[in-house]
Structures are given as C-alpha cells and as structure tokens.
Amino acid sequence: MSSPAAYRSPRSLATAAIVLLVVCGAVTLLQLVVDVLRYRAAGDLPGAVEFGDDSAFGLSHWLDLIAYLLYSLTLVGAMVTFLSWFHRVRVNAEWLSPRGHRHSRGWAIGGWFTPVIFLWFPWRIACDIWQAGVRPDASGVRTPLPTTLINLWWVSFCLANMVDALGNQDIDAARYPDAYQQGAAWLIASDVLELVAAVLAVLVVSKVTAMQEERFAEHTAATSYGVHVSAVES
C-alpha cells in the first residue's frame, strides 16, 4: 500500500523541465533545417543512380549526425526532469483530490515504459492530474475542466513519434534518391510535430504547476484562518 500523499512544490522541477523542453525544441528546429537540407540534397542526385549510404549527401549527412547527438543528449535530460515533475504532480494531485485517479502513482513513471499501454496510460494520468487541480465549489465538487490542451499535447507527441518511425524506416530502406526524399519528408513532418508537442508540453507543465500552487496556497490560507478563528473563540 502506498504511503499517504504529501504535497511538495513542483516549481523547481517544472522550471528545469521547461528549460530542457525549450532546449529540445531548439535542437529539433536544427534537426528540421538539417532534414530539409537532406531532402534537397537527395533531389539534386540523379534519380536512377543507386547510392551506398548517407555520406553521398555530403555536408547534410554530417550535420545530421551532429544534430542527432545533440538531440539524444538533451532528450535524456528532458525526459528525466519531465518524468520527475510528472510523478511529483501526480502525488500532489492525490493530496489535492484523493479520489478520481484511475491509476496508482507508480504508473506515472512505469506507464511511459510499458509496451502498448504507454499509448494511453500517461494521457489518462495527465487528465486526472489536470482535473485534481480544479478549484472545488462550496460543496467540494470539482466542475470538469476541458482537457483540450492535454489532448492536443498527447496527440502531437504520439504522432511525432509514429511519423519519425516511418521516416527512419524509409531512410534506412532507401537505395535511390526519390525513396530517400520520401523518408526525409516524413522526418520533416515529424520535426514539425515535435516542435508543436514541445510547445504544448511547456504549456501543460506551466498550467498544471500553477493550478497546484494555487490550490495549495488556498488550502494553507484556509487552514491558517481556521486555526486563527479557533484560537479567538477559545
């Protein structure tokens, strides 16, 4: 059985996650430029000439290796900080609203790495966290808050990964420039989707953190007021 949920400020983790997401976005923008160069370089090659490997594309090939290395390094940092933040706000959400969580805290991390269910578990957990941050009315009921931002982030994130897989598959199998261009086109689309997902992720982190801080501040103020009233009455 999990220990009782305790609130801890997500601000420092949120700041680190946002910074690294922005860095990832900048590197993805570089990758977008490189993929456009690769697309153009493939178009400059004779269509009927088979090439051996990516080195046939000259400078764009080496720029792609540099961009890939930078992206891999920043992605690891962004993943660690984002998942740390995600777990923190999941625990906080249970403290704010003990009911209404469809998955236990452990899935806030494990759900991202478990085959098949990673397609929807993190999204459902994010939606539950989102709803837990809503201010309850006088009777304690939380009016459902539209999850449009969460949905857009998750769809763009999943599509970016799927399109990236298609692009890399085509690139790896390509033996002629036109086939390589097709793969590069998929990768360009993936880069755009990743940029959109990064922006939306920053908005999600900012909004969820702000909501939780507001609810905690309200709880602290109400508790302090209650203690003050009790002291006066006694």
XYZ file of N, CA and C in Angstrom:
702
model
N 0.841 -1.192 0.000
C 0.000 0.000 0.000
C 0.879 1.246 0.000
N 0.522 2.240 -0.803
C 1.300 3.464 -0.875
C 1.129 4.281 0.396
N 2.157 5.033 0.730
C 2.074 5.918 1.877
C 1.124 7.064 1.551
N 0.592 7.746 2.573
C -0.315 8.869 2.305
C 0.367 9.920 1.439
N -0.396 10.497 0.539
C 0.156 11.518 -0.352
C 0.481 12.780 0.431
N 1.609 13.387 0.109
C 2.017 14.642 0.734
C 2.354 15.638 -0.358
N 1.964 16.895 -0.147
C 2.226 17.915 -1.155
C 3.657 18.410 -1.060
N 4.314 18.469 -2.211
C 5.644 19.065 -2.323
C 5.635 19.981 -3.538
N 6.224 21.138 -3.409
C 6.201 22.106 -4.503
C 6.823 21.526 -5.771
N 6.108 21.648 -6.899
C 6.655 21.157 -8.178
C 7.412 22.247 -8.940
N 7.578 23.421 -8.330
C 8.109 24.572 -9.056
C 9.513 24.347 -9.608
N 10.435 23.841 -8.774
C 11.821 23.674 -9.243
C 11.906 22.644 -10.367
N 11.176 21.543 -10.222
C 11.176 20.532 -11.286
C 10.503 21.064 -12.550
N 9.457 21.866 -12.364
C 8.770 22.452 -13.515
C 9.706 23.385 -14.283
N 10.455 24.196 -13.555
C 11.387 25.121 -14.202
C 12.454 24.367 -14.988
N 13.015 23.317 -14.356
C 14.044 22.515 -15.040
C 13.464 21.838 -16.276
N 12.252 21.298 -16.143
C 11.619 20.612 -17.276
C 11.354 21.586 -18.421
N 10.874 22.773 -18.099
C 10.571 23.756 -19.138
C 11.845 24.177 -19.865
N 12.911 24.434 -19.101
C 14.176 24.842 -19.718
C 14.667 23.771 -20.693
N 14.637 22.520 -20.260
C 15.140 21.441 -21.112
C 14.206 21.152 -22.284
N 12.910 21.359 -22.098
C 11.984 21.218 -23.221
C 12.241 22.292 -24.271
N 12.557 23.496 -23.809
C 12.883 24.575 -24.743
C 14.178 24.252 -25.500
N 15.161 23.718 -24.773
C 16.418 23.330 -25.415
C 16.155 22.230 -26.444
N 15.338 21.254 -26.079
C 14.977 20.183 -27.017
C 14.296 20.767 -28.255
N 13.422 21.751 -28.025
C 12.753 22.392 -29.149
C 13.742 23.083 -30.074
N 14.757 23.739 -29.486
C 15.779 24.417 -30.296
C 16.577 23.409 -31.120
N 16.917 22.270 -30.504
C 17.663 21.236 -31.224
C 16.786 20.613 -32.311
N 15.489 20.463 -32.022
C 14.574 19.932 -33.032
C 14.466 20.887 -34.215
N 14.512 22.175 -33.938
C 14.496 23.161 -35.018
C 15.739 23.005 -35.893
N 16.884 22.759 -35.254
C 18.110 22.487 -36.012
C 17.946 21.226 -36.855
N 17.337 20.191 -36.261
C 17.114 18.946 -37.000
C 16.178 19.165 -38.186
N 15.204 20.046 -38.010
C 14.290 20.374 -39.112
C 15.061 20.986 -40.281
N 15.959 21.916 -39.973
C 16.774 22.533 -41.022
C 17.629 21.475 -41.726
N 18.222 20.579 -40.928
C 19.074 19.529 -41.497
C 18.264 18.601 -42.392
N 17.057 18.233 -41.948
C 16.235 17.324 -42.751
C 15.788 17.975 -44.064
N 15.548 19.283 -44.028
C 15.223 19.994 -45.267
C 16.428 19.955 -46.218
N 17.635 20.135 -45.670
C 18.851 20.064 -46.482
C 19.033 18.663 -47.074
N 18.728 17.642 -46.270
C 18.842 16.269 -46.755
C 17.837 16.013 -47.889
N 16.642 16.548 -47.727
C 15.616 16.399 -48.764
C 16.083 17.033 -50.065
N 16.641 18.231 -49.961
C 17.113 18.941 -51.159
C 18.328 18.243 -51.774
N 19.227 17.756 -50.914
C 20.417 17.063 -51.419
C 20.029 15.810 -52.189
N 19.012 15.094 -51.707
C 18.542 13.897 -52.412
C 17.954 14.270 -53.765
N 17.285 15.437 -53.798
C 16.697 15.877 -55.056
C 17.731 16.283 -56.097
N 18.927 16.616 -55.636
C 19.997 17.011 -56.571
C 20.718 15.814 -57.186
N 20.487 14.617 -56.626
C 21.151 13.427 -57.156
C 20.357 12.866 -58.343
N 21.023 12.257 -59.286
C 20.308 11.619 -60.415
C 19.358 10.545 -59.905
N 18.118 10.598 -60.321
C 17.099 9.692 -59.799
C 17.371 8.227 -60.026
N 18.077 7.875 -61.097
C 18.287 6.462 -61.422
C 19.583 5.911 -60.849
N 20.320 6.744 -60.087
C 21.613 6.315 -59.555
C 21.446 5.804 -58.126
N 21.865 4.575 -57.894
C 21.785 3.998 -56.552
C 22.966 4.509 -55.724
N 22.688 4.879 -54.472
C 23.766 5.349 -53.601
C 24.016 4.326 -52.499
N 25.227 4.371 -51.937
C 25.595 3.380 -50.938
C 25.123 3.695 -49.533
N 25.347 4.947 -49.065
C 24.949 5.338 -47.716
C 24.722 6.840 -47.673
N 24.425 7.364 -46.460
C 24.104 8.775 -46.310
C 25.269 9.700 -46.642
N 26.486 9.174 -46.662
C 27.641 10.030 -46.940
C 27.565 10.629 -48.345
N 26.704 10.065 -49.177
C 26.531 10.608 -50.526
C 25.908 11.994 -50.493
N 25.335 12.372 -49.352
C 24.660 13.662 -49.246
C 25.556 14.745 -48.652
N 26.826 14.452 -48.507
C 27.813 15.461 -48.138
C 27.592 16.109 -46.797
N 27.578 17.459 -46.784
C 27.512 18.238 -45.545
C 26.260 17.918 -44.732
N 25.136 17.738 -45.402
C 23.886 17.469 -44.678
C 23.977 16.184 -43.860
N 24.762 15.223 -44.351
C 24.953 13.966 -43.620
C 25.659 14.219 -42.294
N 26.712 15.023 -42.305
C 27.470 15.293 -41.083
C 26.692 16.200 -40.138
N 25.944 17.130 -40.689
C 25.096 17.977 -39.851
C 24.028 17.143 -39.150
N 23.534 16.129 -39.853
C 22.524 15.246 -39.262
C 23.110 14.466 -38.090
N 24.332 14.009 -38.206
C 24.976 13.287 -37.106
C 25.146 14.184 -35.888
N 25.552 15.439 -36.116
C 25.721 16.389 -35.009
C 24.377 16.680 -34.347
N 23.357 16.926 -35.171
C 22.028 17.221 -34.636
C 21.481 16.033 -33.847
N 21.717 14.834 -34.355
C 21.239 13.624 -33.662
C 21.907 13.468 -32.299
N 23.217 13.731 -32.242
C 23.933 13.632 -30.977
C 23.409 14.656 -29.970
N 23.242 15.900 -30.417
C 22.729 16.951 -29.535
C 21.322 16.615 -29.046
N 20.502 16.108 -29.955
C 19.128 15.776 -29.593
C 19.086 14.641 -28.576
N 19.923 13.640 -28.766
C 19.953 12.498 -27.844
C 20.331 12.954 -26.433
N 21.320 13.843 -26.344
C 21.771 14.320 -25.035
C 20.693 15.156 -24.353
N 20.092 16.070 -25.088
C 19.075 16.929 -24.480
C 17.803 16.151 -24.170
N 17.494 15.153 -24.989
C 16.284 14.360 -24.770
C 16.362 13.605 -23.448
N 17.523 13.052 -23.138
C 17.680 12.321 -21.873
C 17.425 13.247 -20.690
N 18.023 14.426 -20.729
C 17.815 15.383 -19.648
C 16.369 15.813 -19.531
N 15.729 16.069 -20.668
C 14.337 16.489 -20.656
C 13.428 15.380 -20.134
N 13.709 14.141 -20.521
C 12.896 13.012 -20.048
C 12.993 12.857 -18.543
N 14.214 12.927 -18.005
C 14.414 12.742 -16.564
C 13.684 13.823 -15.778
N 13.852 15.077 -16.185
C 13.218 16.167 -15.444
C 11.699 16.169 -15.620
N 11.233 15.889 -16.845
C 9.787 15.880 -17.067
C 9.116 14.764 -16.278
N 9.689 13.557 -16.300
C 9.084 12.443 -15.576
C 9.152 12.660 -14.067
N 10.217 13.293 -13.591
C 10.301 13.623 -12.165
C 9.191 14.599 -11.797
N 8.999 15.603 -12.642
C 7.904 16.561 -12.418
C 6.550 15.852 -12.499
N 6.386 14.982 -13.487
C 5.116 14.295 -13.694
C 4.741 13.459 -12.468
N 5.718 12.760 -11.906
C 5.446 11.956 -10.711
C 5.125 12.855 -9.521
N 5.849 13.972 -9.401
C 5.592 14.892 -8.297
C 4.166 15.441 -8.344
N 3.729 15.886 -9.517
C 2.386 16.453 -9.588
C 1.315 15.369 -9.473
N 1.663 14.120 -9.828
C 0.697 13.027 -9.622
C 0.472 12.792 -8.141
N 1.530 12.794 -7.340
C 1.387 12.644 -5.888
C 0.630 13.836 -5.320
N 0.986 15.036 -5.762
C 0.287 16.238 -5.294
C -1.197 16.180 -5.633
N -1.511 15.665 -6.822
C -2.908 15.578 -7.248
C -3.703 14.660 -6.328
N -3.074 13.621 -5.829
C -3.747 12.712 -4.896
C -3.979 13.398 -3.560
N -3.055 14.271 -3.180
C -3.231 15.047 -1.941
C -4.368 16.058 -2.109
N -4.433 16.686 -3.283
C -5.483 17.667 -3.547
C -6.846 17.012 -3.703
N -6.871 15.849 -4.343
C -8.120 15.152 -4.627
C -7.868 13.646 -4.535
N -8.071 13.040 -3.351
C -7.752 11.621 -3.155
C -8.500 10.676 -4.089
N -9.690 11.076 -4.526
C -10.485 10.209 -5.407
C -10.365 10.684 -6.865
N -10.722 9.822 -7.773
C -10.756 10.200 -9.187
C -9.504 9.872 -9.957
N -8.606 9.096 -9.364
C -7.380 8.712 -10.073
C -7.522 7.265 -10.552
N -7.415 7.098 -11.841
C -7.659 5.776 -12.426
C -6.461 4.846 -12.341
N -5.280 5.381 -12.058
C -4.080 4.562 -11.964
C -3.253 4.998 -10.749
N -2.533 4.046 -10.170
C -1.722 4.342 -8.996
C -0.526 5.206 -9.365
N 0.146 5.738 -8.343
C 1.267 6.663 -8.565
C 2.390 6.047 -9.388
N 2.636 4.766 -9.169
C 3.740 4.117 -9.866
C 3.624 4.173 -11.377
N 2.391 4.221 -11.871
C 2.183 4.273 -13.318
C 2.568 5.625 -13.897
N 2.752 6.637 -13.053
C 3.184 7.947 -13.551
C 4.572 7.847 -14.178
N 5.337 6.849 -13.762
C 6.641 6.567 -14.367
C 6.556 5.319 -15.242
N 6.055 4.236 -14.656
C 6.010 2.955 -15.366
C 5.149 2.967 -16.610
N 4.112 3.803 -16.629
C 3.212 3.842 -17.769
C 3.877 4.302 -19.055
N 4.989 5.025 -18.923
C 5.697 5.507 -20.108
C 6.570 4.427 -20.753
N 6.890 3.387 -19.996
C 7.849 2.389 -20.477
C 7.250 1.001 -20.667
N 5.957 0.852 -20.417
C 5.313 -0.438 -20.561
C 4.711 -0.575 -21.959
N 5.081 -1.626 -22.694
C 4.577 -1.789 -24.065
C 3.064 -1.687 -24.154
N 2.591 -1.136 -25.223
C 1.185 -0.982 -25.586
C 0.477 0.066 -24.711
N 0.457 -0.145 -23.382
C -0.317 0.772 -22.550
C 0.310 2.156 -22.461
N 1.565 2.290 -22.906
C 2.176 3.619 -22.906
C 1.442 4.554 -23.868
N 0.602 3.982 -24.734
C -0.139 4.798 -25.686
C -1.259 5.597 -25.027
N -1.737 5.147 -23.844
C -2.843 5.892 -23.228
C -2.729 6.096 -21.711
N -1.937 5.286 -20.997
C -1.840 5.460 -19.545
C -1.333 6.850 -19.150
N -0.214 7.324 -19.718
C 0.261 8.661 -19.329
C -0.770 9.757 -19.612
N -1.492 9.613 -20.723
C -2.529 10.594 -21.053
C -3.643 10.585 -20.010
N -4.085 9.409 -19.608
C -5.158 9.328 -18.609
C -4.693 9.887 -17.264
N -3.456 9.593 -16.899
C -2.912 10.116 -15.645
C -2.830 11.639 -15.702
N -2.390 12.164 -16.853
C -2.309 13.616 -17.022
C -3.688 14.257 -16.907
N -4.710 13.616 -17.466
C -6.074 14.139 -17.371
C -6.549 14.147 -15.924
N -6.238 13.093 -15.164
C -6.631 13.034 -13.756
C -5.923 14.112 -12.936
N -4.634 14.331 -13.220
C -3.879 15.398 -12.549
C -4.510 16.751 -12.856
N -4.860 16.934 -14.105
C -5.473 18.183 -14.573
C -6.764 18.475 -13.802
N -7.616 17.458 -13.683
C -8.898 17.649 -13.001
C -8.720 17.867 -11.501
N -7.684 17.251 -10.927
C -7.440 17.411 -9.488
C -7.030 18.838 -9.139
N -6.545 19.580 -10.125
C -6.130 20.952 -9.874
C -7.247 21.967 -9.974
N -8.465 21.509 -10.291
C -9.609 22.412 -10.400
C -10.061 22.842 -9.007
N -10.418 24.107 -8.854
C -10.894 24.613 -7.564
C -12.277 24.037 -7.272
N -12.482 23.364 -6.138
C -13.802 22.816 -5.813
C -14.762 23.930 -5.388
N -16.062 23.699 -5.590
C -17.044 24.688 -5.153
C -17.316 24.522 -3.660
N -18.300 25.229 -3.166
C -18.580 25.235 -1.725
C -18.928 23.848 -1.201
N -19.492 23.008 -2.052
C -19.871 21.654 -1.628
C -18.746 20.644 -1.867
N -17.614 21.119 -2.369
C -16.475 20.234 -2.601
C -16.457 19.565 -3.954
N -17.370 19.932 -4.834
C -17.453 19.332 -6.163
C -16.558 20.104 -7.136
N -15.805 19.370 -7.939
C -14.952 19.984 -8.953
C -15.636 19.894 -10.323
N -15.925 21.048 -10.899
C -16.528 21.067 -12.231
C -15.488 20.590 -13.244
N -15.838 19.598 -14.077
C -14.872 19.091 -15.064
C -14.290 20.209 -15.923
N -12.973 20.213 -16.039
C -12.270 21.209 -16.841
C -11.913 20.587 -18.190
N -12.226 21.263 -19.305
C -11.887 20.705 -20.623
C -10.403 20.345 -20.702
N -10.125 19.191 -21.271
C -8.742 18.708 -21.361
C -8.162 18.917 -22.761
N -8.607 19.981 -23.425
C -8.165 20.239 -24.800
C -6.648 20.345 -24.903
N -6.031 21.073 -23.977
C -4.577 21.251 -24.013
C -3.864 19.913 -23.840
N -4.324 19.106 -22.886
C -3.731 17.783 -22.658
C -3.879 16.920 -23.904
N -5.064 16.945 -24.496
C -5.329 16.107 -25.676
C -4.449 16.505 -26.860
N -4.324 17.811 -27.106
C -3.505 18.281 -28.218
C -2.044 17.910 -28.020
N -1.568 18.070 -26.788
C -0.182 17.694 -26.479
C 0.043 16.214 -26.733
N -0.860 15.381 -26.247
C -0.658 13.938 -26.355
C -0.748 13.474 -27.805
N -1.708 13.997 -28.557
C -1.857 13.602 -29.962
C -0.624 14.010 -30.763
N -0.142 15.242 -30.565
C 1.041 15.688 -31.310
C 2.275 14.895 -30.915
N 2.396 14.556 -29.644
C 3.529 13.763 -29.160
C 3.523 12.371 -29.787
N 2.369 11.707 -29.769
C 2.274 10.346 -30.330
C 2.468 10.359 -31.839
N 1.864 11.325 -32.521
C 2.010 11.403 -33.975
C 3.465 11.668 -34.364
N 4.145 12.530 -33.606
C 5.548 12.827 -33.908
C 6.388 11.565 -33.854
N 6.161 10.735 -32.860
C 6.932 9.500 -32.719
C 6.606 8.495 -33.822
N 5.332 8.398 -34.178
C 4.947 7.451 -35.225
C 5.480 7.882 -36.592
N 5.373 9.174 -36.890
C 5.857 9.678 -38.172
C 7.375 9.579 -38.246
N 8.049 9.823 -37.120
C 9.507 9.685 -37.076
C 9.919 8.246 -37.393
N 9.179 7.283 -36.847
C 9.485 5.876 -37.113
C 9.321 5.557 -38.600
N 8.268 6.098 -39.205
C 8.052 5.877 -40.636
C 9.190 6.477 -41.456
N 9.601 7.690 -41.093
C 10.675 8.349 -41.826
C 11.982 7.605 -41.743
N 12.353 7.192 -40.541
C 13.603 6.455 -40.373
C 13.565 5.110 -41.086
N 12.393 4.486 -41.092
C 12.253 3.206 -41.804
C 12.484 3.393 -43.297
N 11.902 4.457 -43.848
C 12.089 4.727 -45.282
C 13.536 5.100 -45.589
N 14.144 5.894 -44.706
C 15.540 6.302 -44.914
C 16.460 5.084 -44.908
N 16.250 4.200 -43.952
C 17.105 3.005 -43.839
C 16.961 2.080 -45.046
N 15.746 2.021 -45.602
C 15.499 1.101 -46.726
C 15.801 1.743 -48.089
N 15.990 3.057 -48.113
C 16.149 3.763 -49.388
C 17.454 3.396 -50.086
N 17.368 3.185 -51.396
C 18.537 2.936 -52.225
C 18.625 3.924 -53.392
N 17.543 4.659 -53.587
C 17.514 5.648 -54.658
C 17.059 6.994 -54.085
N 17.458 8.094 -54.689
C 17.158 9.429 -54.151
C 15.680 9.711 -53.903
N 14.797 9.251 -54.798
C 13.377 9.557 -54.611
C 12.820 8.884 -53.354
N 13.266 7.661 -53.090
C 12.834 6.959 -51.874
C 13.403 7.646 -50.635
N 14.638 8.124 -50.760
C 15.261 8.845 -49.636
C 14.506 10.146 -49.369
N 14.096 10.828 -50.423
C 13.333 12.062 -50.262
C 12.016 11.805 -49.535
N 11.400 10.685 -49.843
C 10.141 10.345 -49.176
C 10.362 10.200 -47.674
N 11.452 9.507 -47.300
C 11.767 9.355 -45.886
C 12.083 10.692 -45.236
N 12.822 11.541 -45.940
C 13.159 12.857 -45.406
C 11.908 13.705 -45.217
N 10.938 13.553 -46.112
C 9.677 14.299 -45.985
C 8.937 13.895 -44.707
N 8.914 12.587 -44.412
C 8.311 12.117 -43.166
C 9.034 12.707 -41.959
N 10.362 12.762 -42.026
C 11.133 13.296 -40.907
C 10.891 14.794 -40.715
N 10.713 15.512 -41.803
C 10.382 16.938 -41.707
C 9.038 17.121 -40.995
N 8.065 16.293 -41.375
C 6.754 16.352 -40.723
C 6.879 16.010 -39.244
N 7.713 15.021 -38.928
C 7.928 14.631 -37.539
C 8.560 15.768 -36.741
N 9.524 16.458 -37.349
C 10.179 17.583 -36.666
C 9.162 18.671 -36.318
N 8.278 18.972 -37.257
C 7.253 19.995 -37.016
C 6.332 19.564 -35.870
N 5.919 18.302 -35.885
C 5.051 17.787 -34.830
C 5.766 17.801 -33.475
N 7.056 17.502 -33.471
C 7.821 17.530 -32.225
C 7.919 18.941 -31.672
N 8.076 19.920 -32.552
C 8.105 21.316 -32.108
C 6.768 21.701 -31.480
N 5.681 21.303 -32.122
C 4.342 21.579 -31.580
C 4.173 20.896 -30.223
N 4.596 19.624 -30.134
C 4.470 18.874 -28.880
C 5.299 19.508 -27.772
N 6.497 20.011 -28.102
C 7.351 20.643 -27.101
C 6.705 21.907 -26.556
N 6.124 22.719 -27.451
C 5.441 23.944 -27.023
C 4.254 23.613 -26.127
N 3.462 22.635 -26.540
C 2.292 22.235 -25.756
C 2.701 21.631 -24.419
N 3.808 20.882 -24.397
C 4.297 20.309 -23.144
C 4.689 21.414 -22.161
N 5.333 22.456 -22.663
C 5.688 23.599 -21.806
C 4.428 24.230 -21.221
N 3.393 24.376 -22.042
C 2.131 24.952 -21.559
C 1.475 24.056 -20.517
N 1.527 22.732 -20.725
C 0.953 21.785 -19.763
C 1.685 21.879 -18.419
N 3.003 21.858 -18.472
C 3.798 21.939 -17.243
C 3.499 23.239 -16.499
N 3.452 24.341 -17.225
C 3.204 25.653 -16.615
C 1.816 25.708 -15.980
N 0.810 25.244 -16.719
C -0.566 25.326 -16.236
C -0.814 24.419 -15.037
N -0.372 23.176 -15.116
C -0.583 22.236 -14.008
C 0.133 22.724 -12.752
N 1.366 23.184 -12.908
C 2.126 23.687 -11.754
C 1.416 24.878 -11.124
N 0.935 25.810 -11.946
C 0.238 26.991 -11.432
C -1.043 26.603 -10.697
N -1.809 25.657 -11.253
C -3.048 25.226 -10.610
C -2.765 24.597 -9.246
N -1.756 23.751 -9.175
C -1.459 23.089 -7.905
C -0.962 24.084 -6.865
N -0.159 25.036 -7.282
C 0.324 26.042 -6.342
C -0.828 26.895 -5.815
N -1.772 27.220 -6.678
C -2.940 27.991 -6.263
C -3.782 27.216 -5.255
N -4.034 25.942 -5.537
C -4.852 25.145 -4.615
C -4.131 24.977 -3.269
N -2.827 24.777 -3.286
C -2.080 24.618 -2.037
C -2.101 25.915 -1.237
N -1.952 27.048 -1.917
C -1.977 28.344 -1.233
C -3.348 28.587 -0.608
N -4.405 28.221 -1.332
C -5.754 28.385 -0.796
C -5.971 27.487 0.414
N -5.469 26.254 0.332
C -5.603 25.333 1.466
C -4.845 25.851 2.689
N -3.646 26.348 2.464
C -2.840 26.873 3.563
C -3.511 28.076 4.196
N -4.067 28.967 3.367
C -4.744 30.158 3.881
C -5.986 29.774 4.676
N -6.757 28.807 4.153
C -7.973 28.374 4.845
C -7.638 27.715 6.167
N -6.575 26.903 6.179
C -6.154 26.234 7.413
C -5.694 27.252 8.447
N -4.925 28.232 8.004
C -4.431 29.268 8.923
C -5.584 30.075 9.486
N -6.569 30.372 8.627
C -7.732 31.124 9.070
C -8.526 30.331 10.101
N -8.673 29.011 9.837
C -9.404 28.160 10.773
C -8.727 28.095 12.128
N -7.399 27.979 12.133
C -6.650 27.943 13.383
C -6.806 29.267 14.134
N -6.768 30.373 13.383
C -6.909 31.705 13.999
C -8.279 31.866 14.637
N -9.338 31.441 13.919
C -10.695 31.545 14.444
C -10.862 30.704 15.700
N -10.310 29.490 15.678
C -10.406 28.597 16.836
C -9.708 29.218 18.046
N -8.563 29.844 17.804
C -7.818 30.467 18.903
C -8.592 31.637 19.495
N -9.267 32.435 18.645
C -10.043 33.586 19.109
C -11.233 33.120 19.913
N -11.933 32.078 19.391
C -13.119 31.570 20.073
C -12.814 30.953 21.411
N -11.619 30.360 21.510
C -11.267 29.738 22.793
C -10.762 30.778 23.795
